[in-house]
Amino acid sequence: MSKEINFRLADENDKPFLIKLRNETMNPHIFNAGLTPNDSNHIERINYRFDCASIVLSDDEEIGLLKVVKEGSLWDLVQIQLVSSMQGKGIGRKIILEVLNEAFKNNVGVKLSVFKTNPAKNLYIELGFKVYLETETTYEMQVNA
């Protein structure tokens, strides 16, 4: 039996969890990109568009973060992160498909940024995202409605 995935808006009390989550999920990709992670950058990234942040819950247990800016004709999937123990189980795919379905119903596309070294880029490609810009360390990707 699979666990039910729900969301709730993030608040200030979630920040310790989010810092831990970001260190766990992003530090390896940051290192692999030749960069050095630090708490200041993590906090800055967490605070960016915090008004759009939702905590991902599995049977009321905090398992991740979803941050989508739903503005204009191109939504921005700013962050999707799941604790390591929940990765590789199709949860991220399901969440992204829900975001895409909602976006397409509203006739908007979705964009995101992913480190070149992050294997999640393969999932994004499978879901129809295409690279529209490449930086030294990231792919900027987009899928249209």
Backbone as CSV, one residue per row, in Angstrom:
resi,resn,N_x,N_y,N_z,CA_x,CA_y,CA_z,C_x,C_y,C_z
1,MET,0.837,-1.174,0.000,0.000,0.000,0.000,0.890,1.248,0.000
2,SER,0.659,2.179,-0.922,1.483,3.373,-1.005,0.974,4.433,-0.042
3,LYS,1.893,5.242,0.408,1.547,6.308,1.325,0.926,7.457,0.554
4,GLU,0.047,8.178,1.223,-0.605,9.318,0.611,0.315,10.538,0.684
5,ILE,0.425,11.248,-0.425,1.250,12.449,-0.500,0.334,13.667,-0.437
6,ASN,0.636,14.577,0.480,-0.115,15.819,0.636,0.858,16.976,0.742
7,PHE,0.305,18.163,0.781,1.110,19.376,0.859,0.492,20.326,1.879
8,ARG,1.338,21.113,2.493,0.876,22.226,3.319,1.836,23.383,3.100
9,LEU,1.326,24.598,3.240,2.184,25.764,3.066,3.299,25.751,4.103
10,ALA,4.485,26.100,3.671,5.629,26.186,4.580,5.507,27.451,5.417
11,ASP,6.066,27.394,6.623,6.138,28.584,7.458,7.508,28.648,8.122
12,GLU,7.727,29.680,8.890,9.042,29.908,9.509,9.504,28.717,10.337
13,ASN,8.586,27.993,10.954,8.954,26.841,11.781,9.552,25.702,10.968
14,ASP,9.354,25.730,9.642,9.881,24.677,8.771,11.332,24.909,8.361
15,LYS,11.870,26.069,8.628,13.202,26.398,8.110,14.300,25.460,8.599
16,PRO,14.319,25.021,9.858,15.357,24.044,10.240,15.281,22.756,9.409
17,PHE,14.069,22.260,9.164,13.900,21.084,8.312,14.399,21.382,6.897
18,LEU,14.081,22.555,6.379,14.450,22.903,5.008,15.958,23.061,4.848
19,ILE,16.638,23.595,5.853,18.099,23.696,5.793,18.712,22.298,5.786
20,LYS,18.217,21.432,6.660,18.713,20.046,6.696,18.442,19.349,5.357
21,LEU,17.243,19.524,4.825,16.865,18.921,3.542,17.767,19.428,2.423
22,ARG,17.995,20.714,2.392,18.827,21.296,1.333,20.263,20.777,1.424
23,ASN,20.806,20.696,2.625,22.157,20.140,2.791,22.206,18.696,2.303
24,GLU,21.205,17.919,2.678,21.168,16.498,2.299,21.021,16.308,0.797
25,THR,20.127,17.083,0.193,19.782,16.824,-1.208,20.635,17.600,-2.208
26,MET,21.128,18.757,-1.817,21.806,19.600,-2.801,23.328,19.620,-2.689
27,ASN,23.869,19.401,-1.493,25.326,19.479,-1.348,26.080,18.577,-2.321
28,PRO,25.651,17.325,-2.523,26.390,16.494,-3.487,26.413,17.101,-4.899
29,HIS,25.307,17.675,-5.337,25.241,18.255,-6.685,26.066,19.539,-6.762
30,ILE,26.065,20.303,-5.687,26.854,21.529,-5.646,28.343,21.184,-5.712
31,PHE,28.771,20.198,-4.909,30.164,19.745,-4.955,30.528,19.226,-6.343
32,ASN,29.657,18.401,-6.916,29.928,17.824,-8.243,30.013,18.883,-9.331
33,ALA,29.361,20.024,-9.100,29.424,21.119,-10.067,30.679,21.969,-9.869
34,GLY,31.512,21.577,-8.890,32.747,22.311,-8.645,32.560,23.526,-7.764
35,LEU,31.433,23.605,-7.083,31.136,24.733,-6.213,31.228,24.288,-4.752
36,THR,31.206,25.243,-3.841,31.268,24.935,-2.418,29.962,25.364,-1.760
37,PRO,29.211,24.409,-1.216,27.960,24.778,-0.551,28.235,25.503,0.758
38,ASN,27.320,26.392,1.127,27.414,27.032,2.440,26.023,27.389,2.929
39,ASP,25.893,27.490,4.243,24.594,27.738,4.847,23.979,29.058,4.386
40,SER,24.807,30.067,4.179,24.300,31.365,3.752,23.576,31.242,2.409
41,ASN,24.187,30.540,1.461,23.546,30.337,0.156,22.296,29.473,0.287
42,HIS,22.363,28.459,1.145,21.182,27.606,1.349,20.017,28.422,1.908
43,ILE,20.295,29.261,2.891,19.237,30.074,3.497,18.664,31.049,2.471
44,GLU,19.542,31.643,1.674,19.087,32.562,0.624,18.149,31.835,-0.351
45,ARG,18.519,30.625,-0.738,17.706,29.850,-1.678,16.369,29.450,-1.047
46,ILE,16.394,29.087,0.221,15.156,28.736,0.926,14.229,29.944,1.005
47,ASN,14.787,31.110,1.293,13.975,32.319,1.458,13.427,32.851,0.139
48,TYR,14.096,32.531,-0.985,13.635,33.025,-2.280,12.230,32.488,-2.549
49,ARG,11.293,33.380,-2.727,9.878,33.063,-3.017,9.307,32.053,-2.010
50,PHE,9.649,32.286,-0.739,9.151,31.410,0.328,7.627,31.404,0.365
51,ASP,7.010,32.451,-0.150,5.547,32.528,-0.202,4.951,31.432,-1.089
52,CYS,5.758,30.824,-1.931,5.296,29.777,-2.852,5.740,28.382,-2.414
53,ALA,6.267,28.259,-1.203,6.831,26.995,-0.726,5.782,26.141,-0.019
54,SER,5.779,24.868,-0.367,4.921,23.885,0.294,5.775,22.743,0.806
55,ILE,5.438,22.271,1.983,6.086,21.095,2.544,5.379,19.871,1.979
56,VAL,6.161,18.918,1.485,5.616,17.656,0.977,5.501,16.707,2.163
57,LEU,4.328,16.122,2.314,4.046,15.223,3.434,3.685,13.840,2.924
58,SER,4.157,12.842,3.631,3.755,11.455,3.385,3.169,10.942,4.692
59,ASP,1.852,10.727,4.685,1.160,10.331,5.915,1.549,11.247,7.072
60,ASP,1.504,12.552,6.833,1.783,13.609,7.812,3.249,13.725,8.213
61,GLU,4.155,12.969,7.592,5.588,13.094,7.854,6.195,14.013,6.801
62,GLU,7.007,14.965,7.237,7.672,15.885,6.320,8.716,15.129,5.516
63,ILE,8.549,15.127,4.200,9.505,14.399,3.350,10.123,15.268,2.266
64,GLY,9.697,16.520,2.140,10.277,17.323,1.077,9.724,18.717,0.966
65,LEU,10.128,19.358,-0.114,9.760,20.730,-0.423,9.366,20.826,-1.887
66,LEU,8.298,21.573,-2.142,7.900,21.927,-3.500,7.693,23.430,-3.517
67,LYS,8.383,24.097,-4.437,8.228,25.545,-4.571,7.992,25.857,-6.035
68,VAL,6.787,26.328,-6.333,6.409,26.676,-7.701,5.851,28.090,-7.704
69,VAL,6.418,28.947,-8.539,5.904,30.296,-8.718,4.922,30.230,-9.883
70,LYS,3.643,30.376,-9.562,2.577,30.239,-10.553,2.124,31.628,-10.999
71,GLU,2.973,32.269,-11.774,2.694,33.613,-12.262,2.981,33.687,-13.755
72,GLY,2.186,34.465,-14.457,2.419,34.717,-15.866,2.179,33.495,-16.742
73,SER,2.773,33.540,-17.934,2.543,32.477,-18.915,3.563,31.351,-18.815
74,LEU,4.484,31.456,-17.853,5.498,30.427,-17.668,5.768,30.288,-16.168
75,TRP,5.249,29.211,-15.590,5.475,28.973,-14.161,6.917,28.556,-13.940
76,ASP,7.416,28.822,-12.743,8.798,28.490,-12.392,8.798,27.425,-11.292
77,LEU,9.254,26.226,-11.647,9.442,25.162,-10.662,10.792,25.433,-10.005
78,VAL,10.759,26.215,-8.932,11.973,26.712,-8.293,12.700,25.591,-7.561
79,GLN,11.947,24.778,-6.818,12.576,23.707,-6.046,11.628,22.532,-5.897
80,ILE,12.185,21.354,-6.041,11.533,20.126,-5.613,12.637,19.278,-5.002
81,GLN,12.458,18.955,-3.742,13.454,18.176,-3.023,12.737,17.173,-2.137
82,LEU,13.250,15.965,-2.138,12.725,14.906,-1.278,13.859,14.330,-0.446
83,VAL,13.566,13.981,0.797,14.585,13.332,1.621,15.074,12.094,0.892
84,SER,16.323,11.734,1.126,16.962,10.625,0.397,16.165,9.339,0.448
85,SER,15.580,9.049,1.606,14.851,7.785,1.759,13.595,7.713,0.905
86,MET,13.140,8.845,0.385,11.929,8.865,-0.441,12.233,9.054,-1.925
87,GLN,13.506,9.170,-2.267,13.880,9.339,-3.665,13.856,7.987,-4.378
88,GLY,13.614,8.025,-5.676,13.625,6.811,-6.483,12.372,5.970,-6.350
89,LYS,11.317,6.537,-5.778,10.069,5.794,-5.562,8.916,6.329,-6.417
90,GLY,9.232,7.249,-7.329,8.209,7.798,-8.208,7.451,8.976,-7.624
91,ILE,7.801,9.388,-6.431,7.081,10.494,-5.782,7.361,11.803,-6.497
92,GLY,8.636,12.069,-6.799,8.985,13.296,-7.508,8.316,13.370,-8.867
93,ARG,8.324,12.256,-9.579,7.655,12.190,-10.890,6.170,12.527,-10.746
94,LYS,5.526,11.943,-9.761,4.089,12.175,-9.546,3.823,13.651,-9.238
95,ILE,4.655,14.236,-8.385,4.477,15.643,-8.022,4.662,16.539,-9.241
96,ILE,5.711,16.291,-10.013,5.963,17.125,-11.194,4.840,16.964,-12.210
97,LEU,4.350,15.743,-12.393,3.224,15.540,-13.318,1.987,16.315,-12.863
98,GLU,1.754,16.381,-11.554,0.625,17.169,-11.048,0.809,18.649,-11.354
99,VAL,2.043,19.147,-11.181,2.337,20.544,-11.502,2.108,20.793,-12.993
100,LEU,2.618,19.884,-13.836,2.448,20.043,-15.285,0.978,19.992,-15.683
101,ASN,0.233,19.065,-15.114,-1.196,18.974,-15.446,-1.918,20.262,-15.090
102,GLU,-1.629,20.818,-13.915,-2.264,22.069,-13.514,-1.846,23.207,-14.437
103,ALA,-0.558,23.262,-14.769,-0.070,24.315,-15.657,-0.735,24.224,-17.026
104,PHE,-0.777,23.013,-17.584,-1.353,22.845,-18.922,-2.838,23.170,-18.938
105,LYS,-3.555,22.858,-17.852,-4.970,23.239,-17.757,-5.136,24.747,-17.775
106,ASN,-4.104,25.449,-17.298,-4.117,26.913,-17.301,-3.404,27.488,-18.518
107,ASN,-3.053,26.600,-19.469,-2.417,26.987,-20.719,-1.099,27.738,-20.512
108,VAL,-0.313,27.260,-19.533,1.000,27.850,-19.288,2.056,26.761,-19.299
109,GLY,3.272,27.158,-19.588,4.401,26.238,-19.538,5.050,26.266,-18.168
110,VAL,6.094,25.451,-18.024,6.838,25.368,-16.762,8.322,25.374,-17.095
111,LYS,9.084,26.123,-16.312,10.534,26.144,-16.475,11.182,25.717,-15.167
112,LEU,12.446,25.329,-15.256,13.228,24.960,-14.079,14.695,25.064,-14.403
113,SER,15.497,25.005,-13.366,16.951,25.000,-13.493,17.463,23.781,-12.752
114,VAL,18.411,23.071,-13.353,18.957,21.868,-12.731,20.462,21.823,-12.959
115,PHE,21.197,21.418,-11.908,22.628,21.227,-12.083,22.865,20.146,-13.126
116,LYS,23.854,20.363,-13.976,24.185,19.381,-15.009,24.523,18.027,-14.398
117,THR,25.055,18.039,-13.179,25.471,16.804,-12.514,24.332,16.107,-11.775
118,ASN,23.154,16.718,-11.758,22.017,16.151,-11.023,21.278,15.157,-11.925
119,PRO,21.205,13.881,-11.526,20.512,12.898,-12.361,19.024,13.179,-12.546
120,ALA,18.454,14.096,-11.755,17.044,14.461,-11.933,16.794,15.042,-13.326
121,LYS,17.859,15.550,-13.956,17.676,16.114,-15.309,17.107,15.071,-16.261
122,ASN,17.444,13.799,-16.037,16.909,12.736,-16.897,15.396,12.594,-16.733
123,LEU,14.912,12.733,-15.513,13.465,12.701,-15.276,12.800,13.875,-15.992
124,TYR,13.396,15.050,-15.883,12.807,16.226,-16.521,12.722,16.033,-18.035
125,ILE,13.756,15.460,-18.620,13.741,15.186,-20.064,12.627,14.194,-20.397
126,GLU,12.502,13.140,-19.599,11.426,12.157,-19.810,10.046,12.806,-19.756
127,LEU,9.909,13.841,-18.924,8.616,14.509,-18.764,8.395,15.613,-19.785
128,GLY,9.327,15.767,-20.727,9.119,16.694,-21.834,9.873,18.006,-21.751
129,PHE,10.625,18.220,-20.686,11.398,19.453,-20.577,12.537,19.433,-21.596
130,LYS,12.816,20.603,-22.154,13.900,20.760,-23.122,14.831,21.874,-22.642
131,VAL,16.114,21.690,-22.884,17.102,22.697,-22.515,16.950,23.895,-23.448
132,TYR,16.792,25.080,-22.872,16.752,26.296,-23.691,17.962,27.191,-23.426
133,LEU,18.706,26.901,-22.339,19.902,27.666,-22.018,20.817,26.791,-21.180
134,GLU,22.089,26.877,-21.473,23.078,26.104,-20.730,24.093,27.066,-20.137
135,THR,24.317,26.952,-18.823,25.368,27.731,-18.187,26.530,26.786,-17.902
136,GLU,27.538,27.273,-17.242,28.682,26.427,-16.924,28.274,25.245,-16.038
137,THR,27.300,25.472,-15.146,26.952,24.430,-14.175,25.522,23.917,-14.276
138,THR,24.652,24.619,-15.011,23.226,24.245,-15.019,22.651,24.149,-16.428
139,TYR,21.531,23.446,-16.478,20.651,23.467,-17.635,19.403,24.226,-17.219
140,GLU,19.006,25.191,-18.044,17.728,25.862,-17.867,16.785,25.153,-18.823
141,MET,15.684,24.619,-18.276,14.805,23.752,-19.052,13.378,24.290,-19.010
142,GLN,12.598,23.907,-20.028,11.229,24.387,-20.144,10.379,23.361,-20.885
143,VAL,9.115,23.312,-20.513,8.132,22.537,-21.249,6.930,23.440,-21.485
144,ASN,6.400,23.425,-22.692,5.280,24.295,-23.041,3.965,23.552,-22.941
145,ALA,2.917,24.330,-22.725,1.564,23.758,-22.616,1.125,23.223,-23.963
